[in-house]
Each structure stands twice: as C-alpha cells, then as structure tokens.
mmCIF file of C-alpha atoms in Angstrom:
data_model
loop_
_atom_site.group_PDB
_atom_site.id
_atom_site.type_symbol
_atom_site.label_atom_id
_atom_site.label_comp_id
_atom_site.label_asym_id
_atom_site.label_seq_id
_atom_site.Cartn_x
_atom_site.Cartn_y
_atom_site.Cartn_z
ATOM 1 C CA MET A 1 78.340 147.020 31.851
ATOM 2 C CA GLU A 2 77.084 151.020 31.336
ATOM 3 C CA VAL A 3 74.982 152.051 28.583
ATOM 4 C CA ASN A 4 75.339 156.389 27.170
ATOM 5 C CA VAL A 5 71.724 157.160 27.921
ATOM 6 C CA LEU A 6 70.425 158.659 24.452
ATOM 7 C CA ASN A 7 67.202 161.486 23.741
ATOM 8 C CA ILE A 8 64.846 161.737 20.862
ATOM 9 C CA LYS A 9 67.626 163.967 19.291
ATOM 10 C CA GLY A 10 70.772 161.222 18.998
ATOM 11 C CA GLU A 11 72.616 163.214 21.198
ATOM 12 C CA ASP A 12 74.031 162.498 24.973
ATOM 13 C CA THR A 13 72.516 162.852 27.976
ATOM 14 C CA GLY A 14 75.544 163.137 30.325
ATOM 15 C CA ARG A 15 74.098 160.244 31.973
ATOM 16 C CA LYS A 16 74.564 156.204 32.263
ATOM 17 C CA VAL A 17 73.151 153.467 32.759
ATOM 18 C CA ALA A 18 73.719 150.281 34.623
ATOM 19 C CA LEU A 19 71.676 146.972 32.335
ATOM 20 C CA ASN A 20 71.774 144.344 35.244
ATOM 21 C CA GLU A 21 74.037 141.849 34.772
ATOM 22 C CA ALA A 22 72.043 139.037 36.183
ATOM 23 C CA VAL A 23 69.287 139.769 32.572
ATOM 24 C CA PHE A 24 71.839 141.196 30.477
ATOM 25 C CA GLY A 25 75.111 140.030 31.544
ATOM 26 C CA ILE A 26 74.081 135.796 31.735
ATOM 27 C CA THR A 27 75.372 133.120 30.134
ATOM 28 C CA PRO A 28 73.724 133.023 26.988
ATOM 29 C CA ASN A 29 71.670 128.965 27.448
ATOM 30 C CA ASP A 30 71.039 128.257 23.045
ATOM 31 C CA HIS A 31 68.464 125.288 24.431
ATOM 32 C CA ALA A 32 66.235 127.049 26.736
ATOM 33 C CA ILE A 33 65.978 130.094 23.682
ATOM 34 C CA TYR A 34 64.962 127.419 21.663
ATOM 35 C CA LEU A 35 63.096 125.744 22.866
ATOM 36 C CA ASP A 36 60.719 129.411 24.336
ATOM 37 C CA VAL A 37 60.966 129.977 19.839
ATOM 38 C CA LYS A 38 59.589 126.862 19.493
ATOM 39 C CA GLN A 39 56.803 127.306 21.721
ATOM 40 C CA TYR A 40 55.965 131.397 20.139
ATOM 41 C CA MET A 41 56.076 129.597 17.237
ATOM 42 C CA ALA A 42 54.072 127.039 17.751
ATOM 43 C CA ASN A 43 51.310 129.410 18.770
ATOM 44 C CA GLN A 44 51.548 130.739 16.472
ATOM 45 C CA ARG A 45 49.293 128.268 14.568
ATOM 46 C CA GLN A 46 46.046 127.867 14.355
ATOM 47 C CA GLY A 47 45.708 124.355 13.299
ATOM 48 C CA THR A 48 42.950 124.237 11.434
ATOM 49 C CA HIS A 49 43.755 122.342 8.408
ATOM 50 C CA LYS A 50 42.137 119.628 7.244
ATOM 51 C CA SER A 51 40.814 117.933 3.953
ATOM 52 C CA LYS A 52 38.468 115.668 3.330
ATOM 53 C CA GLU A 53 38.621 111.039 4.550
ATOM 54 C CA ARG A 54 36.630 108.798 2.420
ATOM 55 C CA SER A 55 34.166 108.304 4.357
ATOM 56 C CA GLU A 56 33.431 112.548 4.547
ATOM 57 C CA ILE A 57 33.177 112.971 0.707
ATOM 58 C CA SER A 58 29.444 113.297 -1.513
ATOM 59 C CA GLY A 59 29.632 110.220 -4.105
ATOM 60 C CA SER A 60 27.987 107.351 -4.915
ATOM 61 C CA THR A 61 28.988 104.270 -2.946
ATOM 62 C CA ARG A 62 28.440 101.668 -6.064
ATOM 63 C CA LYS A 63 32.361 99.915 -6.885
ATOM 64 C CA LEU A 64 32.595 101.200 -10.485
ATOM 65 C CA GLY A 65 34.442 98.090 -11.918
ATOM 66 C CA ARG A 66 34.683 94.581 -11.145
ATOM 67 C CA GLN A 67 37.632 93.264 -8.301
ATOM 68 C CA LYS A 68 39.657 91.511 -10.055
ATOM 69 C CA GLY A 69 40.852 91.341 -13.899
ATOM 70 C CA GLY A 70 39.963 95.268 -14.710
ATOM 71 C CA GLY A 71 43.660 95.332 -15.558
ATOM 72 C CA GLY A 72 43.685 97.896 -12.812
ATOM 73 C CA ALA A 73 43.425 98.704 -9.205
ATOM 74 C CA ARG A 74 40.564 97.790 -7.172
ATOM 75 C CA ARG A 75 39.231 100.667 -6.372
ATOM 76 C CA GLY A 76 35.723 100.530 -5.151
ATOM 77 C CA ASP A 77 33.702 103.446 -5.304
ATOM 78 C CA ILE A 78 33.501 106.818 -7.040
ATOM 79 C CA ASN A 79 35.465 108.098 -3.390
ATOM 80 C CA SER A 80 38.507 106.483 -4.194
ATOM 81 C CA PRO A 81 42.100 108.740 -3.303
ATOM 82 C CA LEU A 82 43.143 106.653 -6.276
ATOM 83 C CA LEU A 83 40.290 109.305 -8.647
ATOM 84 C CA VAL A 84 40.463 113.028 -9.267
ATOM 85 C CA GLY A 85 37.845 113.547 -7.503
ATOM 86 C CA GLY A 86 38.524 111.941 -4.634
ATOM 87 C CA ALA A 87 39.802 111.859 -0.654
ATOM 88 C CA ARG A 88 42.782 112.381 0.090
ATOM 89 C CA VAL A 89 45.056 109.953 2.634
ATOM 90 C CA PHE A 90 46.375 109.799 5.345
ATOM 91 C CA GLY A 91 45.419 114.107 5.101
ATOM 92 C CA PRO A 92 45.886 116.461 7.656
ATOM 93 C CA LYS A 93 44.236 116.585 10.745
ATOM 94 C CA PRO A 94 42.626 119.846 12.935
ATOM 95 C CA SER A 95 45.362 119.687 15.542
ATOM 96 C CA ASP A 96 46.333 122.082 18.892
ATOM 97 C CA TYR A 97 50.285 122.630 18.804
ATOM 98 C CA TRP A 98 50.325 124.317 22.589
ATOM 99 C CA PHE A 99 52.547 122.920 24.672
ATOM 100 C CA LYS A 100 53.733 123.758 28.181
ATOM 101 C CA LEU A 101 56.958 125.876 29.429
ATOM 102 C CA ASN A 102 57.848 126.387 32.663
ATOM 103 C CA LYS A 103 58.481 129.688 33.433
ATOM 104 C CA LYS A 104 61.659 129.526 35.161
ATOM 105 C CA VAL A 105 62.848 127.990 30.880
ATOM 106 C CA LYS A 106 60.771 131.062 29.244
ATOM 107 C CA ALA A 107 63.104 133.521 31.796
ATOM 108 C CA LEU A 108 66.379 132.172 31.108
ATOM 109 C CA ALA A 109 66.220 132.306 27.827
ATOM 110 C CA ARG A 110 64.909 135.921 27.678
ATOM 111 C CA LYS A 111 67.526 136.785 29.703
ATOM 112 C CA SER A 112 69.514 134.659 27.169
ATOM 113 C CA ALA A 113 67.907 136.725 24.159
ATOM 114 C CA LEU A 114 69.243 139.745 25.886
ATOM 115 C CA SER A 115 72.633 139.105 26.953
ATOM 116 C CA TYR A 116 73.757 137.924 23.335
ATOM 117 C CA LYS A 117 72.030 141.403 22.238
ATOM 118 C CA ALA A 118 74.349 143.368 25.467
ATOM 119 C CA GLN A 119 77.153 141.363 23.847
ATOM 120 C CA SER A 120 77.447 142.211 20.463
ATOM 121 C CA ASN A 121 76.598 145.888 21.452
ATOM 122 C CA ASN A 122 73.293 145.600 19.573
ATOM 123 C CA ILE A 123 70.623 148.056 22.419
ATOM 124 C CA VAL A 124 70.446 151.382 22.444
ATOM 125 C CA VAL A 125 68.619 153.232 25.734
ATOM 126 C CA VAL A 126 66.761 156.317 25.588
ATOM 127 C CA GLU A 127 65.389 158.622 27.757
ATOM 128 C CA ASP A 128 61.407 158.204 28.123
ATOM 129 C CA PHE A 129 59.779 159.825 25.461
ATOM 130 C CA THR A 130 56.184 160.691 23.206
ATOM 131 C CA PHE A 131 53.921 161.900 21.112
ATOM 132 C CA GLU A 132 51.494 164.948 21.321
ATOM 133 C CA ALA A 133 49.717 163.033 17.849
ATOM 134 C CA PRO A 134 50.766 160.040 15.699
ATOM 135 C CA LYS A 135 52.606 161.726 13.038
ATOM 136 C CA THR A 136 54.752 158.513 11.096
ATOM 137 C CA LYS A 137 57.524 161.476 10.181
ATOM 138 C CA GLU A 138 58.354 162.221 13.920
ATOM 139 C CA PHE A 139 59.049 158.217 14.051
ATOM 140 C CA ILE A 140 61.068 158.662 11.826
ATOM 141 C CA ASN A 141 63.024 161.318 12.384
ATOM 142 C CA VAL A 142 63.739 159.403 15.746
ATOM 143 C CA VAL A 143 64.853 156.348 14.385
ATOM 144 C CA ASN A 144 67.636 158.560 11.667
ATOM 145 C CA ASN A 145 68.770 160.933 15.008
ATOM 146 C CA LEU A 146 69.214 157.483 17.088
ATOM 147 C CA LYS A 147 71.532 155.959 13.897
ATOM 148 C CA VAL A 148 69.589 152.830 13.422
ATOM 149 C CA ALA A 149 67.165 153.468 11.005
ATOM 150 C CA GLY A 150 67.727 150.374 7.973
ATOM 151 C CA LYS A 151 67.810 148.038 11.097
ATOM 152 C CA LYS A 152 65.208 145.633 11.960
ATOM 153 C CA LEU A 153 64.071 147.081 15.498
ATOM 154 C CA LEU A 154 62.882 146.176 18.280
ATOM 155 C CA MET A 155 60.833 148.911 20.209
ATOM 156 C CA VAL A 156 60.595 149.126 23.147
ATOM 157 C CA LEU A 157 58.729 150.931 26.052
ATOM 158 C CA PRO A 158 57.012 150.882 29.638
ATOM 159 C CA GLU A 159 53.454 150.835 28.492
ATOM 160 C CA ALA A 160 50.917 151.262 25.836
ATOM 161 C CA ASN A 161 51.219 154.059 24.154
ATOM 162 C CA LYS A 162 49.118 154.771 21.297
ATOM 163 C CA ASN A 163 50.674 157.328 19.594
ATOM 164 C CA VAL A 164 53.677 155.783 19.039
ATOM 165 C CA TYR A 165 51.905 152.996 18.502
ATOM 166 C CA LEU A 166 50.072 154.624 15.650
ATOM 167 C CA SER A 167 53.427 157.015 14.431
ATOM 168 C CA ALA A 168 55.569 153.128 14.350
ATOM 169 C CA ARG A 169 53.153 150.897 12.241
ATOM 170 C CA ASN A 170 53.154 151.867 8.606
ATOM 171 C CA LEU A 171 57.121 150.968 9.033
ATOM 172 C CA GLU A 172 58.945 148.353 7.599
ATOM 173 C CA ARG A 173 60.998 146.137 10.070
ATOM 174 C CA THR A 174 60.020 148.074 12.732
ATOM 175 C CA ASN A 175 58.040 146.721 16.125
ATOM 176 C CA LEU A 176 56.943 148.210 19.662
ATOM 177 C CA ALA A 177 56.651 146.030 22.631
ATOM 178 C CA ILE A 178 55.547 146.611 25.836
ATOM 179 C CA ALA A 179 58.403 145.331 28.622
ATOM 180 C CA SER A 180 55.959 143.572 30.162
ATOM 181 C CA ALA A 181 55.695 141.162 27.167
ATOM 182 C CA LEU A 182 58.984 141.005 25.490
ATOM 183 C CA ASN A 183 59.509 137.757 24.273
ATOM 184 C CA THR A 184 62.742 135.660 23.161
ATOM 185 C CA TYR A 185 61.655 135.424 19.766
ATOM 186 C CA SER A 186 60.374 139.205 19.333
ATOM 187 C CA VAL A 187 64.272 139.859 21.235
ATOM 188 C CA LEU A 188 66.518 137.928 18.358
ATOM 189 C CA ASN A 189 64.311 138.966 15.545
ATOM 190 C CA ALA A 190 65.390 142.216 15.823
ATOM 191 C CA GLU A 191 68.738 143.351 14.951
ATOM 192 C CA THR A 192 68.739 146.910 17.098
ATOM 193 C CA LEU A 193 66.589 146.819 20.579
ATOM 194 C CA VAL A 194 65.617 150.892 20.960
ATOM 195 C CA VAL A 195 64.924 150.673 24.877
ATOM 196 C CA THR A 196 63.264 153.497 26.619
ATOM 197 C CA GLU A 197 64.345 154.409 30.135
ATOM 198 C CA SER A 198 61.299 152.943 32.346
ATOM 199 C CA ALA A 199 61.601 149.991 30.355
ATOM 200 C CA LEU A 200 64.859 149.668 30.802
ATOM 201 C CA LYS A 201 63.446 148.842 34.766
ATOM 202 C CA ALA A 202 60.568 147.286 33.811
ATOM 203 C CA ILE A 203 62.361 144.685 32.038
ATOM 204 C CA GLU A 204 64.793 144.284 34.836
ATOM 205 C CA GLU A 205 61.844 143.957 37.893
ATOM 206 C CA THR A 206 59.930 141.704 35.748
ATOM 207 C CA LEU A 207 63.101 139.392 34.601
ATOM 208 C CA VAL A 208 64.978 139.752 38.480
ATOM 209 C CA LYS A 209 63.414 138.262 40.965
#
C-alpha cells in the first residue's frame, strides 16, 4: 500500500511511500490488542486505594450493649462497621495491577492497531518538519493544512522535539508520540495518525525484526 507524502502546507510533494505490509498490512489480531490495551490501562492504575478495617479504627473497644435482648444486631464496640464512623467491611487495599505480556504479543498488537488505521485510510504521511520556536498557531496551521482539524489526532515524530511538543500541548484532542514509544492504546484512541517520514521508517525498523 502506497501513501502520498504531503508537506506541512498540505500540498502533495509528488512522492509516495510504501507502507510495509508486515506492519501495516497484517490481519489484525483482536485478542492481542485486548491484552496490550488491558496491560496499558492496568499500568496506569496507582493502586493506592485504602480504607480502614476494624482493627485500624481509633476508638474504644468497650462493648456498647449486652449480647442478647437489645432488639438489634450484636454490634460490639464503637468501631463496628454497623455504626456511623465505624470500619468498612472488606474495603479496598493497596494493590499492584501489573502483569506480564510477552514482547511478541505486544508487537503483534501494535501491528494490528496500525493495520486497522491503514485499512480505514486514517494514516497521513508528512515530510519531516520542525518549528524555530514554540508556536501553537503554527501547529494549528499544519493541522488545518493537512485537513485533520476537529479529529482526535496522534502525531508521531522520530524523536523528541521540544518546539513541536510545546506548540501542540495546549490543543484538545491532539497528542504527540515518539515512534519508538508508540503503543497500541494511543493508536486506537486516535481517529487519525499523522506520521513523519522519518517516524514511519523508525516504526517499521522497530516492529520488523
């Protein structure tokens, strides 16, 4: 599959790049995508949730009423979960949600996500570019020229570019990623991928081994 290369003015450069079939043309594996996204979302969880159990509540341990004949529950001391200000029964505890996923499965998931974008013609290839200084207005002009304004956008760069990052960080529905750190979730979460030529080569080198 070939894609036209545009410049930042949205003009066709007359050149085309071939998307590597081993990365952008495979039959997507939905289960691999599910596992990779599940791991990504799990890793975002802090796991610091905590509520106090009965032994951790500060309060008297004196039994408030007699065992039988009170007409209610045998609730014991003031730390009982039955009372306001008491403990919580089976409350949340700190937990680590990380789990292992094989590298080959993660690579397959990324290839599958990229193949979905290629199948739906939601990949735009643009010439390498940079800004002399951080200018949000310039980045907006690029987005408008490429006719992807109003879409949830993921721009993939070959390496970190401070000026481009600062120009885009205040824009809603716009995210930047480095080719080597591209993940399945960010690809699927975007409507359109804008990939620079160098980033395209880096993606293919990373995933074709």
